[in-house]
Amino acid sequence: MKSTVINTSKEMTAYSDFPPEPSMANFMHNSEMYRYLDSYADHHDLKKYINFNHKVLNIERTGDYKKTGHWKVTYENGVGNKDSQTFDGVLLCCGHHALPRMPTPWPGQDRFRGRGVKVNLAVHVAVAVPR
């Protein structure tokens, strides 16, 4: 979302081994946050470990999870090929600043008569609360 600003200070958000640039706002705009993460990945040569433009299809514990702590991740790459790999850990990055998502239906949702707003689309939402 173009107007998103991170809701934690740059000092609390930053990695301890890579302080943000002093010129960055205390509460970084998403473009600054992107630049910070991109710089971090470049500085630590991490991009070679990242599979961009992949869709995760499934994440599950391996059969020997209790012993190894390993996870099996099944994914589809940018051209539609499916594969699985085993990892020591999994970090879920849901993209809540960019992609509209609505939660899965919950019991009683069909009875809700209010208006649902996808948080990342709520750029200029005004709420009137009766007294």
Backbone as JSON Lines, residues from 0, in Angstrom:
{"i":0,"aa":"M","n":[0.84,-1.16,0.0],"ca":[0.0,0.0,0.0],"c":[0.89,1.23,0.0]}
{"i":1,"aa":"K","n":[0.63,2.14,-0.88],"ca":[1.51,3.28,-1.09],"c":[1.7,4.18,0.13]}
{"i":2,"aa":"S","n":[0.71,4.23,1.0],"ca":[0.81,5.16,2.14],"c":[1.25,4.49,3.44]}
{"i":3,"aa":"T","n":[1.54,3.2,3.42],"ca":[1.86,2.48,4.66],"c":[3.16,2.97,5.29]}
{"i":4,"aa":"V","n":[3.09,3.21,6.58],"ca":[4.25,3.56,7.39],"c":[4.34,2.51,8.49]}
{"i":5,"aa":"I","n":[5.55,2.0,8.72],"ca":[5.73,0.95,9.72],"c":[5.35,1.5,11.1]}
{"i":6,"aa":"N","n":[4.74,0.69,11.94],"ca":[4.23,1.2,13.21],"c":[5.17,0.96,14.4]}
{"i":7,"aa":"T","n":[6.41,0.66,14.12],"ca":[7.43,0.57,15.17],"c":[8.6,1.46,14.76]}
{"i":8,"aa":"S","n":[9.3,2.0,15.72],"ca":[10.41,2.9,15.4],"c":[11.5,2.15,14.64]}
{"i":9,"aa":"K","n":[12.29,2.92,13.9],"ca":[13.36,2.29,13.12],"c":[14.36,1.58,14.02]}
{"i":10,"aa":"E","n":[14.57,2.11,15.23],"ca":[15.5,1.47,16.16],"c":[14.98,0.11,16.63]}
{"i":11,"aa":"M","n":[13.68,0.01,16.82],"ca":[13.08,-1.26,17.26],"c":[12.9,-2.23,16.09]}
{"i":12,"aa":"T","n":[12.75,-1.71,14.89],"ca":[12.49,-2.52,13.71],"c":[13.78,-3.08,13.1]}
{"i":13,"aa":"A","n":[14.86,-2.32,13.21],"ca":[16.11,-2.66,12.54],"c":[16.78,-3.88,13.16]}
{"i":14,"aa":"Y","n":[17.6,-4.55,12.36],"ca":[18.43,-5.64,12.85],"c":[19.59,-5.05,13.65]}
{"i":15,"aa":"S","n":[19.97,-5.7,14.73],"ca":[20.99,-5.16,15.63],"c":[22.35,-5.0,14.97]}
{"i":16,"aa":"D","n":[22.62,-5.79,13.94],"ca":[23.92,-5.7,13.27],"c":[23.91,-4.78,12.06]}
{"i":17,"aa":"F","n":[22.81,-4.06,11.85],"ca":[22.7,-3.23,10.65],"c":[21.77,-2.04,10.95]}
{"i":18,"aa":"P","n":[22.29,-1.0,11.59],"ca":[21.42,0.13,11.93],"c":[20.91,0.85,10.68]}
{"i":19,"aa":"P","n":[19.71,1.4,10.75],"ca":[19.18,2.15,9.61],"c":[19.95,3.45,9.42]}
{"i":20,"aa":"E","n":[19.87,3.99,8.22],"ca":[20.54,5.26,7.93],"c":[19.93,6.36,8.8]}
{"i":21,"aa":"P","n":[20.76,7.26,9.32],"ca":[20.23,8.35,10.15],"c":[19.19,9.21,9.44]}
{"i":22,"aa":"S","n":[19.28,9.3,8.12],"ca":[18.33,10.13,7.36],"c":[16.94,9.49,7.25]}
{"i":23,"aa":"M","n":[16.83,8.21,7.58],"ca":[15.52,7.55,7.49],"c":[14.61,8.04,8.61]}
{"i":24,"aa":"A","n":[13.33,8.15,8.29],"ca":[12.34,8.6,9.27],"c":[12.3,7.65,10.45]}
{"i":25,"aa":"N","n":[11.95,8.18,11.63],"ca":[11.86,7.33,12.81],"c":[10.85,6.2,12.6]}
{"i":26,"aa":"F","n":[9.71,6.52,11.98],"ca":[8.73,5.51,11.59],"c":[8.77,5.46,10.07]}
{"i":27,"aa":"M","n":[9.47,4.46,9.54],"ca":[9.79,4.42,8.11],"c":[8.58,4.17,7.22]}
{"i":28,"aa":"H","n":[8.54,4.92,6.13],"ca":[7.58,4.67,5.05],"c":[7.95,3.32,4.44]}
{"i":29,"aa":"N","n":[7.0,2.66,3.82],"ca":[7.28,1.33,3.27],"c":[8.41,1.34,2.25]}
{"i":30,"aa":"S","n":[8.58,2.44,1.52],"ca":[9.68,2.5,0.54],"c":[11.03,2.52,1.25]}
{"i":31,"aa":"E","n":[11.1,3.19,2.43],"ca":[12.34,3.18,3.21],"c":[12.58,1.8,3.82]}
{"i":32,"aa":"M","n":[11.52,1.17,4.28],"ca":[11.64,-0.17,4.86],"c":[12.13,-1.15,3.8]}
{"i":33,"aa":"Y","n":[11.59,-1.04,2.59],"ca":[12.03,-1.88,1.48],"c":[13.52,-1.64,1.2]}
{"i":34,"aa":"R","n":[13.91,-0.36,1.14],"ca":[15.3,-0.01,0.87],"c":[16.22,-0.56,1.97]}
{"i":35,"aa":"Y","n":[15.77,-0.47,3.22],"ca":[16.55,-0.99,4.34],"c":[16.75,-2.5,4.21]}
{"i":36,"aa":"L","n":[15.67,-3.24,3.97],"ca":[15.77,-4.7,3.85],"c":[16.61,-5.1,2.64]}
{"i":37,"aa":"D","n":[16.45,-4.38,1.55],"ca":[17.23,-4.65,0.34],"c":[18.73,-4.42,0.62]}
{"i":38,"aa":"S","n":[19.05,-3.34,1.31],"ca":[20.44,-3.04,1.66],"c":[21.01,-4.1,2.59]}
{"i":39,"aa":"Y","n":[20.19,-4.54,3.54],"ca":[20.61,-5.59,4.47],"c":[20.95,-6.87,3.71]}
{"i":40,"aa":"A","n":[20.08,-7.26,2.8],"ca":[20.31,-8.48,2.02],"c":[21.56,-8.35,1.17]}
{"i":41,"aa":"D","n":[21.78,-7.18,0.57],"ca":[23.0,-6.96,-0.22],"c":[24.24,-7.0,0.66]}
{"i":42,"aa":"H","n":[24.19,-6.31,1.79],"ca":[25.34,-6.22,2.7],"c":[25.78,-7.6,3.19]}
{"i":43,"aa":"H","n":[24.81,-8.47,3.45],"ca":[25.12,-9.81,3.97],"c":[25.09,-10.89,2.89]}
{"i":44,"aa":"D","n":[25.0,-10.48,1.63],"ca":[25.0,-11.4,0.49],"c":[23.94,-12.5,0.64]}
{"i":45,"aa":"L","n":[22.72,-12.1,0.99],"ca":[21.65,-13.06,1.27],"c":[20.76,-13.38,0.08]}
{"i":46,"aa":"K","n":[20.78,-12.57,-0.94],"ca":[19.82,-12.76,-2.05],"c":[20.01,-14.09,-2.76]}
{"i":47,"aa":"K","n":[21.22,-14.65,-2.69],"ca":[21.45,-15.95,-3.33],"c":[20.67,-17.07,-2.63]}
{"i":48,"aa":"Y","n":[20.18,-16.8,-1.41],"ca":[19.42,-17.79,-0.66],"c":[17.91,-17.58,-0.77]}
{"i":49,"aa":"I","n":[17.49,-16.54,-1.47],"ca":[16.07,-16.19,-1.55],"c":[15.52,-16.6,-2.91]}
{"i":50,"aa":"N","n":[14.39,-17.29,-2.9],"ca":[13.7,-17.65,-4.14],"c":[12.57,-16.64,-4.36]}
{"i":51,"aa":"F","n":[12.81,-15.67,-5.2],"ca":[11.8,-14.66,-5.49],"c":[10.76,-15.22,-6.45]}
{"i":52,"aa":"N","n":[9.57,-14.65,-6.43],"ca":[8.48,-15.02,-7.34],"c":[8.13,-16.51,-7.28]}
{"i":53,"aa":"H","n":[8.1,-17.04,-6.08],"ca":[7.67,-18.41,-5.84],"c":[6.41,-18.38,-5.0]}
{"i":54,"aa":"K","n":[5.52,-19.31,-5.25],"ca":[4.29,-19.41,-4.48],"c":[4.38,-20.63,-3.58]}
{"i":55,"aa":"V","n":[4.26,-20.42,-2.28],"ca":[4.3,-21.53,-1.33],"c":[2.94,-22.22,-1.36]}
{"i":56,"aa":"L","n":[2.95,-23.52,-1.61],"ca":[1.72,-24.3,-1.68],"c":[1.41,-25.0,-0.37]}
{"i":57,"aa":"N","n":[2.46,-25.42,0.35],"ca":[2.24,-26.15,1.59],"c":[3.49,-26.09,2.46]}
{"i":58,"aa":"I","n":[3.27,-26.01,3.77],"ca":[4.35,-26.09,4.75],"c":[3.92,-27.12,5.78]}
{"i":59,"aa":"E","n":[4.79,-28.09,6.03],"ca":[4.46,-29.11,7.02],"c":[5.72,-29.58,7.72]}
{"i":60,"aa":"R","n":[5.52,-30.1,8.93],"ca":[6.64,-30.68,9.66],"c":[7.06,-31.97,8.97]}
{"i":61,"aa":"T","n":[8.36,-32.23,8.96],"ca":[8.83,-33.5,8.39],"c":[8.51,-34.63,9.36]}
{"i":62,"aa":"G","n":[8.59,-35.86,8.86],"ca":[8.3,-37.02,9.69],"c":[9.19,-37.11,10.92]}
{"i":63,"aa":"D","n":[10.42,-36.61,10.8],"ca":[11.36,-36.66,11.93],"c":[11.49,-35.29,12.62]}
{"i":64,"aa":"Y","n":[10.43,-34.5,12.55],"ca":[10.45,-33.13,13.09],"c":[10.87,-33.09,14.57]}
{"i":65,"aa":"K","n":[10.35,-34.01,15.38],"ca":[10.67,-33.98,16.82],"c":[12.17,-34.13,17.06]}
{"i":66,"aa":"K","n":[12.84,-34.83,16.15],"ca":[14.28,-35.04,16.29],"c":[15.07,-33.91,15.63]}
{"i":67,"aa":"T","n":[14.63,-33.46,14.44],"ca":[15.42,-32.52,13.65],"c":[14.91,-31.09,13.66]}
{"i":68,"aa":"G","n":[13.6,-30.91,13.87],"ca":[13.0,-29.58,13.78],"c":[12.85,-29.1,12.35]}
{"i":69,"aa":"H","n":[12.92,-30.02,11.38],"ca":[12.87,-29.66,9.97],"c":[11.44,-29.49,9.45]}
{"i":70,"aa":"W","n":[11.34,-28.65,8.43],"ca":[10.06,-28.36,7.77],"c":[10.16,-28.68,6.28]}
{"i":71,"aa":"K","n":[9.1,-29.24,5.72],"ca":[9.03,-29.5,4.29],"c":[8.17,-28.4,3.66]}
{"i":72,"aa":"V","n":[8.74,-27.71,2.68],"ca":[8.03,-26.63,1.99],"c":[7.84,-27.04,0.53]}
{"i":73,"aa":"T","n":[6.58,-27.08,0.11],"ca":[6.24,-27.37,-1.28],"c":[5.88,-26.04,-1.93]}
{"i":74,"aa":"Y","n":[6.44,-25.8,-3.1],"ca":[6.26,-24.5,-3.75],"c":[6.17,-24.65,-5.26]}
{"i":75,"aa":"E","n":[5.76,-23.56,-5.88],"ca":[5.68,-23.47,-7.34],"c":[6.51,-22.26,-7.75]}
{"i":76,"aa":"N","n":[7.4,-22.46,-8.73],"ca":[8.22,-21.33,-9.17],"c":[7.46,-20.46,-10.16]}
{"i":77,"aa":"G","n":[8.1,-19.43,-10.65],"ca":[7.46,-18.45,-11.52],"c":[6.95,-18.99,-12.85]}
{"i":78,"aa":"V","n":[7.4,-20.19,-13.25],"ca":[6.94,-20.76,-14.52],"c":[6.05,-21.98,-14.31]}
{"i":79,"aa":"G","n":[5.61,-22.21,-13.06],"ca":[4.64,-23.26,-12.8],"c":[5.19,-24.61,-12.38]}
{"i":80,"aa":"N","n":[6.51,-24.74,-12.26],"ca":[7.09,-26.01,-11.82],"c":[6.97,-26.15,-10.31]}
{"i":81,"aa":"K","n":[6.55,-27.35,-9.86],"ca":[6.39,-27.61,-8.42],"c":[7.59,-28.4,-7.91]}
{"i":82,"aa":"D","n":[7.96,-28.12,-6.66],"ca":[9.06,-28.83,-6.02],"c":[8.9,-28.72,-4.51]}
{"i":83,"aa":"S","n":[9.68,-29.5,-3.78],"ca":[9.68,-29.45,-2.31],"c":[11.12,-29.41,-1.84]}
{"i":84,"aa":"Q","n":[11.33,-28.73,-0.72],"ca":[12.64,-28.7,-0.08],"c":[12.43,-28.78,1.42]}
{"i":85,"aa":"T","n":[13.47,-29.24,2.11],"ca":[13.43,-29.33,3.57],"c":[14.31,-28.22,4.14]}
{"i":86,"aa":"F","n":[13.79,-27.57,5.19],"ca":[14.49,-26.44,5.8],"c":[14.56,-26.6,7.31]}
{"i":87,"aa":"D","n":[15.56,-25.94,7.9],"ca":[15.72,-25.93,9.35],"c":[14.64,-25.1,10.03]}
{"i":88,"aa":"G","n":[14.15,-24.1,9.34],"ca":[13.13,-23.21,9.9],"c":[12.34,-22.55,8.8]}
{"i":89,"aa":"V","n":[11.24,-21.94,9.17],"ca":[10.37,-21.27,8.21],"c":[10.0,-19.91,8.78]}
{"i":90,"aa":"L","n":[10.09,-18.89,7.96],"ca":[9.68,-17.54,8.33],"c":[8.52,-17.15,7.43]}
{"i":91,"aa":"L","n":[7.38,-16.84,8.02],"ca":[6.21,-16.47,7.24],"c":[6.18,-14.97,7.06]}
{"i":92,"aa":"C","n":[6.24,-14.52,5.82],"ca":[6.18,-13.09,5.48],"c":[4.92,-12.89,4.67]}
{"i":93,"aa":"C","n":[3.89,-12.43,5.33],"ca":[2.55,-12.46,4.72],"c":[2.27,-11.3,3.77]}
{"i":94,"aa":"G","n":[3.12,-10.3,3.71],"ca":[2.89,-9.21,2.77],"c":[1.71,-8.35,3.13]}
{"i":95,"aa":"H","n":[1.45,-8.13,4.41],"ca":[0.26,-7.38,4.81],"c":[0.3,-5.92,4.39]}
{"i":96,"aa":"H","n":[1.44,-5.44,3.93],"ca":[1.51,-4.06,3.47],"c":[1.19,-3.94,1.98]}
{"i":97,"aa":"A","n":[1.09,-5.04,1.28],"ca":[0.96,-4.95,-0.16],"c":[-0.25,-5.67,-0.74]}
{"i":98,"aa":"L","n":[-0.59,-6.83,-0.22],"ca":[-1.61,-7.65,-0.85],"c":[-2.91,-7.64,-0.06]}
{"i":99,"aa":"P","n":[-4.05,-7.35,-0.73],"ca":[-5.32,-7.39,0.0],"c":[-5.67,-8.81,0.41]}
{"i":100,"aa":"R","n":[-5.98,-8.99,1.66],"ca":[-6.36,-10.31,2.17],"c":[-7.55,-10.14,3.09]}
{"i":101,"aa":"M","n":[-8.47,-11.05,3.01],"ca":[-9.57,-11.11,3.96],"c":[-9.41,-12.42,4.72]}
{"i":102,"aa":"P","n":[-9.7,-12.42,6.01],"ca":[-9.55,-13.66,6.78],"c":[-10.52,-14.73,6.29]}
{"i":103,"aa":"T","n":[-10.16,-15.96,6.54],"ca":[-11.05,-17.06,6.19],"c":[-12.35,-16.89,6.96]}
{"i":104,"aa":"P","n":[-13.45,-17.3,6.38],"ca":[-14.73,-17.12,7.09],"c":[-14.69,-17.73,8.48]}
{"i":105,"aa":"W","n":[-15.33,-17.05,9.41],"ca":[-15.42,-17.52,10.79],"c":[-16.88,-17.79,11.11]}
{"i":106,"aa":"P","n":[-17.17,-18.58,12.13],"ca":[-18.56,-18.88,12.47],"c":[-19.34,-17.6,12.75]}
{"i":107,"aa":"G","n":[-20.48,-17.46,12.1],"ca":[-21.33,-16.29,12.29],"c":[-21.03,-15.13,11.36]}
{"i":108,"aa":"Q","n":[-20.01,-15.26,10.52],"ca":[-19.65,-14.17,9.62],"c":[-20.81,-13.79,8.7]}
{"i":109,"aa":"D","n":[-21.61,-14.78,8.31],"ca":[-22.73,-14.52,7.4],"c":[-23.79,-13.63,8.06]}
{"i":110,"aa":"R","n":[-23.79,-13.53,9.38],"ca":[-24.77,-12.69,10.08],"c":[-24.28,-11.26,10.28]}
{"i":111,"aa":"F","n":[-23.0,-11.01,10.02],"ca":[-22.45,-9.67,10.19],"c":[-23.0,-8.76,9.1]}
{"i":112,"aa":"R","n":[-23.59,-7.64,9.49],"ca":[-24.22,-6.73,8.53],"c":[-23.4,-5.47,8.29]}
{"i":113,"aa":"G","n":[-22.27,-5.37,8.94],"ca":[-21.42,-4.19,8.76],"c":[-20.61,-4.28,7.48]}
{"i":114,"aa":"R","n":[-19.78,-3.29,7.28],"ca":[-18.94,-3.24,6.09],"c":[-17.55,-3.75,6.44]}
{"i":115,"aa":"G","n":[-17.06,-4.7,5.68],"ca":[-15.71,-5.21,5.89],"c":[-14.73,-4.38,5.08]}
{"i":116,"aa":"V","n":[-13.62,-4.01,5.7],"ca":[-12.6,-3.21,5.02],"c":[-11.28,-3.96,5.09]}
{"i":117,"aa":"K","n":[-10.67,-4.17,3.96],"ca":[-9.35,-4.78,3.94],"c":[-8.37,-3.72,4.44]}
{"i":118,"aa":"V","n":[-7.67,-4.03,5.51],"ca":[-6.85,-3.04,6.19],"c":[-5.88,-2.35,5.26]}
{"i":119,"aa":"N","n":[-5.24,-3.08,4.37],"ca":[-4.25,-2.44,3.52],"c":[-4.87,-1.59,2.42]}
{"i":120,"aa":"L","n":[-6.19,-1.62,2.27],"ca":[-6.85,-0.76,1.29],"c":[-7.48,0.45,1.97]}
{"i":121,"aa":"A","n":[-7.4,0.5,3.27],"ca":[-8.05,1.56,4.04],"c":[-7.16,2.8,4.12]}
{"i":122,"aa":"V","n":[-6.94,3.43,2.98],"ca":[-6.06,4.59,2.92],"c":[-6.7,5.79,3.6]}
{"i":123,"aa":"H","n":[-7.94,6.05,3.28],"ca":[-8.64,7.21,3.83],"c":[-10.0,6.76,4.35]}
{"i":124,"aa":"V","n":[-10.01,5.95,5.38],"ca":[-11.26,5.45,5.94],"c":[-11.63,6.28,7.16]}
{"i":125,"aa":"A","n":[-12.86,6.75,7.18],"ca":[-13.36,7.48,8.34],"c":[-14.37,6.58,9.03]}
{"i":126,"aa":"V","n":[-14.32,6.53,10.34],"ca":[-15.24,5.69,11.1],"c":[-16.05,6.58,12.02]}
{"i":127,"aa":"A","n":[-17.37,6.45,11.94],"ca":[-18.25,7.19,12.84],"c":[-18.74,6.24,13.91]}
{"i":128,"aa":"V","n":[-18.49,6.58,15.15],"ca":[-18.9,5.73,16.26],"c":[-20.01,6.44,17.02]}
{"i":129,"aa":"P","n":[-21.21,5.83,17.08],"ca":[-22.29,6.47,17.82],"c":[-21.98,6.54,19.31]}
{"i":130,"aa":"R","n":[-22.45,7.63,19.95],"ca":[-22.21,7.78,21.4],"c":[-23.27,7.1,22.18]}
